[in-house]
């Protein structure tokens, strides 16, 4: 896939991130430059933009977690729809695993990535802890071990980088507590044949965070933070040595 060049500042951000191999060190640098990674308005991609699969967790008879008047399947779909809008606004193509209140197995969700040759996969969930728990914040999961079928496509092994950049930007956008990235071989991320993350967008069991999550404006911040992470990740994957050399001059 080809990508257009965009603003020099954003390009420098991307190139520096890529040049440092997406390491923790480069993320510190990225954090310092967060103001510089506002998405440019012009299209970032060539005619065939990358495809992102957006997966709203649960659905149908599987409601997911329920707490503080919130049902996970409804909130995950709402955030997923906002994420779809944000991603499409940057010119990316988006495929939703579900558009309504329907049930899909984890395998069916993951299989969509392979069937449509997706470039990235994002699963949206809400977290829970014990009743009355004060635990809150956002955490992003990636698979350490991809399933055999998912490994057949090139470009694997980037889950940790993808999770790191999404986590950093969604926490920056929401000011939520940063609970970090975690390796866990959840079926949807392990079986998706592309870089995949699962974002736990906050604790519905937290009295404080559930109030925030009920606000549309806050859900917009969650969606836009994830979207920025996805865009930045997709851009870093294609920063070539030639581009790096040109910008480093
Ligand atoms: Zn869930």
Short mmCIF file of C-alpha atoms and ligand atoms in Angstrom, two decimals:
data_model
loop_
_atom_site.label_atom_id
_atom_site.label_comp_id
_atom_site.label_asym_id
_atom_site.label_seq_id
_atom_site.Cartn_x
_atom_site.Cartn_y
_atom_site.Cartn_z
CA UNK A 1 0.00 0.00 0.00
CA UNK A 2 1.15 3.53 -0.70
CA UNK A 3 0.70 6.55 1.50
CA UNK A 4 0.80 10.22 0.73
CA UNK A 5 3.18 12.48 2.51
CA UNK A 6 1.45 14.78 4.93
CA UNK A 7 2.57 17.70 7.02
CA UNK A 8 6.27 17.78 7.85
CA UNK A 9 5.63 17.98 11.57
CA UNK A 10 3.45 14.89 11.57
CA UNK A 11 5.86 13.14 9.27
CA UNK A 12 8.72 13.90 11.62
CA UNK A 13 6.71 12.51 14.48
CA UNK A 14 5.97 9.36 12.54
CA UNK A 15 9.50 8.98 11.25
CA UNK A 16 11.05 9.46 14.66
CA UNK A 17 8.71 6.87 16.10
CA UNK A 18 9.49 4.43 13.30
CA UNK A 19 13.23 5.14 13.34
CA UNK A 20 13.37 4.26 16.99
CA UNK A 21 11.63 1.01 16.27
CA UNK A 22 8.47 1.93 18.12
CA UNK A 23 10.32 1.51 21.39
CA UNK A 24 9.21 2.70 24.79
CA UNK A 25 11.75 5.48 24.45
CA UNK A 26 10.16 6.74 21.26
CA UNK A 27 6.78 6.73 22.95
CA UNK A 28 8.12 9.04 25.61
CA UNK A 29 9.24 11.30 22.80
CA UNK A 30 5.86 10.95 21.15
CA UNK A 31 4.12 11.89 24.36
CA UNK A 32 6.14 15.09 24.59
CA UNK A 33 5.07 15.92 21.07
CA UNK A 34 1.45 14.96 21.45
CA UNK A 35 0.24 18.39 20.39
CA UNK A 36 2.00 17.81 17.07
CA UNK A 37 0.04 14.71 16.15
CA UNK A 38 -3.28 16.44 15.48
CA UNK A 39 -4.69 14.83 12.37
CA UNK A 40 -4.22 16.88 9.20
CA UNK A 41 -7.40 17.59 7.24
CA UNK A 42 -6.23 16.44 3.82
CA UNK A 43 -6.32 12.77 2.96
CA UNK A 44 -3.40 10.79 4.37
CA UNK A 45 -3.74 7.85 2.05
CA UNK A 46 -3.62 6.97 -1.61
CA UNK A 47 -6.72 5.88 -3.53
CA UNK A 48 -6.95 2.54 -1.76
CA UNK A 49 -6.83 3.46 1.89
CA UNK A 50 -6.01 0.85 4.54
CA UNK A 51 -8.96 -1.11 5.94
CA UNK A 52 -9.65 -1.12 9.68
CA UNK A 53 -11.99 -3.68 11.24
CA UNK A 54 -13.82 -2.14 14.20
CA UNK A 55 -15.31 -4.70 16.56
CA UNK A 56 -17.95 -3.68 19.09
CA UNK A 57 -17.64 -6.20 21.91
CA UNK A 58 -20.51 -8.57 22.76
CA UNK A 59 -24.02 -8.14 21.27
CA UNK A 60 -27.32 -9.98 21.00
CA UNK A 61 -27.84 -12.49 23.82
CA UNK A 62 -24.32 -11.67 25.06
CA UNK A 63 -24.77 -8.36 26.82
CA UNK A 64 -21.29 -8.31 28.35
CA UNK A 65 -20.93 -6.66 31.72
CA UNK A 66 -23.72 -4.72 33.43
CA UNK A 67 -23.11 -2.12 36.15
CA UNK A 68 -24.27 1.35 37.19
CA UNK A 69 -27.11 1.27 34.66
CA UNK A 70 -24.72 0.54 31.78
CA UNK A 71 -24.80 -2.55 29.57
CA UNK A 72 -21.45 -3.19 27.92
CA UNK A 73 -22.78 -4.27 24.51
CA UNK A 74 -24.62 -0.94 24.05
CA UNK A 75 -21.73 1.25 25.10
CA UNK A 76 -19.18 -0.72 23.08
CA UNK A 77 -21.33 -0.31 19.95
CA UNK A 78 -21.76 3.41 20.60
CA UNK A 79 -18.00 3.95 20.96
CA UNK A 80 -17.32 1.70 17.96
CA UNK A 81 -19.69 3.81 15.83
CA UNK A 82 -17.92 7.00 16.93
CA UNK A 83 -14.57 5.37 16.17
CA UNK A 84 -15.81 4.42 12.69
CA UNK A 85 -16.72 8.07 12.01
CA UNK A 86 -13.35 9.33 13.24
CA UNK A 87 -11.43 6.82 11.13
CA UNK A 88 -13.50 7.50 8.02
CA UNK A 89 -12.91 11.21 8.47
CA UNK A 90 -9.20 10.52 7.89
CA UNK A 91 -10.01 8.62 4.69
CA UNK A 92 -9.53 5.13 6.13
CA UNK A 93 -11.92 2.36 5.14
CA UNK A 94 -13.82 0.77 8.03
CA UNK A 95 -15.60 -2.56 8.37
CA UNK A 96 -17.79 -3.05 11.45
CA UNK A 97 -18.10 -6.61 12.80
CA UNK A 98 -21.63 -5.71 13.89
CA UNK A 99 -23.78 -2.68 13.16
CA UNK A 100 -26.67 -3.52 15.46
CA UNK A 101 -27.51 -5.61 18.49
CA UNK A 102 -26.49 -8.93 16.99
CA UNK A 103 -24.37 -11.81 18.22
CA UNK A 104 -21.20 -12.97 16.49
CA UNK A 105 -18.73 -15.55 17.77
CA UNK A 106 -15.18 -14.44 18.48
CA UNK A 107 -13.99 -16.53 15.52
CA UNK A 108 -16.47 -14.86 13.18
CA UNK A 109 -15.23 -11.44 14.28
CA UNK A 110 -11.56 -12.33 13.84
CA UNK A 111 -12.18 -14.07 10.50
CA UNK A 112 -13.45 -10.81 8.96
CA UNK A 113 -9.93 -9.38 9.18
CA UNK A 114 -8.49 -12.20 7.07
CA UNK A 115 -11.41 -12.39 4.64
CA UNK A 116 -11.17 -8.67 3.85
CA UNK A 117 -7.36 -8.40 4.13
CA UNK A 118 -7.67 -5.77 6.81
CA UNK A 119 -4.66 -3.69 7.88
CA UNK A 120 -5.70 -3.27 11.50
CA UNK A 121 -8.28 -4.64 13.92
CA UNK A 122 -9.65 -2.82 16.97
CA UNK A 123 -11.99 -4.44 19.46
CA UNK A 124 -13.88 -2.10 21.82
CA UNK A 125 -14.85 -3.27 25.32
CA UNK A 126 -15.69 -1.87 28.75
CA UNK A 127 -13.98 -3.12 31.86
CA UNK A 128 -15.34 -4.33 35.21
CA UNK A 129 -14.08 -4.93 38.67
CA UNK A 130 -15.91 -5.99 41.83
CA UNK A 131 -19.09 -4.14 42.76
CA UNK A 132 -18.27 -0.82 44.42
CA UNK A 133 -14.63 -1.02 43.25
CA UNK A 134 -12.87 2.26 42.59
CA UNK A 135 -10.66 0.77 39.86
CA UNK A 136 -10.73 2.93 36.75
CA UNK A 137 -8.78 3.81 33.64
CA UNK A 138 -8.04 2.45 30.20
CA UNK A 139 -5.91 -0.55 29.19
CA UNK A 140 -5.08 -2.03 25.80
CA UNK A 141 -4.45 -5.69 25.08
CA UNK A 142 -2.47 -7.33 22.30
CA UNK A 143 -1.75 -10.98 21.54
CA UNK A 144 1.73 -12.28 22.19
CA UNK A 145 1.04 -15.43 20.25
CA UNK A 146 -0.89 -15.16 17.02
CA UNK A 147 -2.90 -18.21 15.98
CA UNK A 148 -1.48 -20.30 13.14
CA UNK A 149 -4.00 -19.08 10.56
CA UNK A 150 -3.41 -15.46 11.55
CA UNK A 151 0.34 -15.90 11.16
CA UNK A 152 0.06 -16.73 7.49
CA UNK A 153 -0.21 -13.09 6.51
CA UNK A 154 2.83 -10.80 6.53
CA UNK A 155 3.22 -7.86 8.88
CA UNK A 156 2.63 -9.76 12.09
CA UNK A 157 4.34 -9.26 15.40
CA UNK A 158 3.43 -5.60 15.68
CA UNK A 159 0.68 -5.99 18.23
CA UNK A 160 2.70 -4.48 21.08
CA UNK A 161 3.63 -1.40 19.03
CA UNK A 162 0.03 -0.98 17.93
CA UNK A 163 -1.25 -1.33 21.49
CA UNK A 164 1.35 1.13 22.82
CA UNK A 165 0.47 3.91 20.42
CA UNK A 166 -3.30 3.44 20.82
CA UNK A 167 -3.00 3.34 24.59
CA UNK A 168 -0.85 6.46 24.71
CA UNK A 169 -3.15 8.51 22.52
CA UNK A 170 -6.46 7.39 24.02
CA UNK A 171 -5.17 8.25 27.49
CA UNK A 172 -3.94 11.59 26.22
CA UNK A 173 -7.31 12.35 24.66
CA UNK A 174 -9.40 11.32 27.69
CA UNK A 175 -7.01 12.08 30.57
CA UNK A 176 -8.12 8.71 31.93
CA UNK A 177 -5.82 6.71 34.20
CA UNK A 178 -3.25 4.89 32.05
CA UNK A 179 -3.28 1.22 33.07
CA UNK A 180 -0.82 0.32 30.35
CA UNK A 181 -0.69 -2.33 27.65
CA UNK A 182 -1.02 -6.02 28.39
CA UNK A 183 -0.17 -9.17 26.49
CA UNK A 184 -3.05 -11.63 26.58
CA UNK A 185 -4.07 -14.01 23.84
CA UNK A 186 -7.73 -13.06 23.66
CA UNK A 187 -9.29 -14.94 20.75
CA UNK A 188 -10.29 -11.89 18.70
CA UNK A 189 -6.82 -10.34 18.75
CA UNK A 190 -4.90 -13.62 18.52
CA UNK A 191 -6.92 -14.88 15.56
CA UNK A 192 -7.23 -11.65 13.54
CA UNK A 193 -4.83 -11.85 10.59
CA UNK A 194 -3.46 -8.33 11.04
CA UNK A 195 -2.13 -6.17 13.88
CA UNK A 196 -4.94 -6.24 16.43
CA UNK A 197 -5.75 -4.64 19.77
CA UNK A 198 -8.54 -4.83 22.30
CA UNK A 199 -9.20 -1.58 24.14
CA UNK A 200 -10.88 -1.72 27.54
CA UNK A 201 -12.26 1.82 27.43
CA UNK A 202 -12.98 2.25 31.13
CA UNK A 203 -14.62 0.61 34.14
CA UNK A 204 -18.40 0.63 34.21
CA UNK A 205 -18.16 -0.63 37.81
CA UNK A 206 -16.51 2.64 38.85
CA UNK A 207 -19.07 5.16 40.09
CA UNK A 208 -16.91 7.99 38.76
CA UNK A 209 -15.88 6.54 35.41
CA UNK A 210 -19.35 5.19 34.59
CA UNK A 211 -20.68 8.75 34.87
CA UNK A 212 -18.04 9.92 32.40
CA UNK A 213 -18.75 7.04 30.04
CA UNK A 214 -22.43 8.00 29.96
CA UNK A 215 -21.49 11.37 28.46
CA UNK A 216 -21.42 11.47 24.66
CA UNK A 217 -18.62 14.04 24.73
CA UNK A 218 -16.41 11.70 26.72
CA UNK A 219 -17.15 8.81 24.37
CA UNK A 220 -16.09 11.10 21.51
CA UNK A 221 -12.76 11.65 23.30
CA UNK A 222 -12.31 7.89 23.67
CA UNK A 223 -13.08 7.32 19.99
CA UNK A 224 -10.87 10.12 18.74
CA UNK A 225 -7.93 8.98 20.89
CA UNK A 226 -8.18 5.43 19.56
CA UNK A 227 -8.52 6.76 16.00
CA UNK A 228 -5.37 8.87 16.33
CA UNK A 229 -3.50 5.82 17.57
CA UNK A 230 -4.70 3.72 14.63
CA UNK A 231 -3.74 6.42 12.11
CA UNK A 232 -0.32 6.95 13.63
CA UNK A 233 0.35 3.22 13.78
CA UNK A 234 -0.61 2.73 10.13
CA UNK A 235 1.61 5.64 9.15
CA UNK A 236 4.65 4.41 11.07
CA UNK A 237 4.45 1.06 9.29
CA UNK A 238 5.27 2.66 5.96
CA UNK A 239 7.91 5.24 6.88
CA UNK A 240 10.70 3.98 4.59
CA UNK A 241 14.45 4.48 5.23
CA UNK A 242 14.45 6.98 2.32
CA UNK A 243 11.76 9.09 3.95
CA UNK A 244 13.54 8.88 7.30
CA UNK A 245 16.80 10.04 5.68
CA UNK A 246 15.04 12.92 3.92
CA UNK A 247 13.42 14.22 7.08
CA UNK A 248 16.49 13.67 9.25
CA UNK A 249 18.56 16.11 7.11
ZN1 LIG B 1 -16.17 -7.17 27.10
#
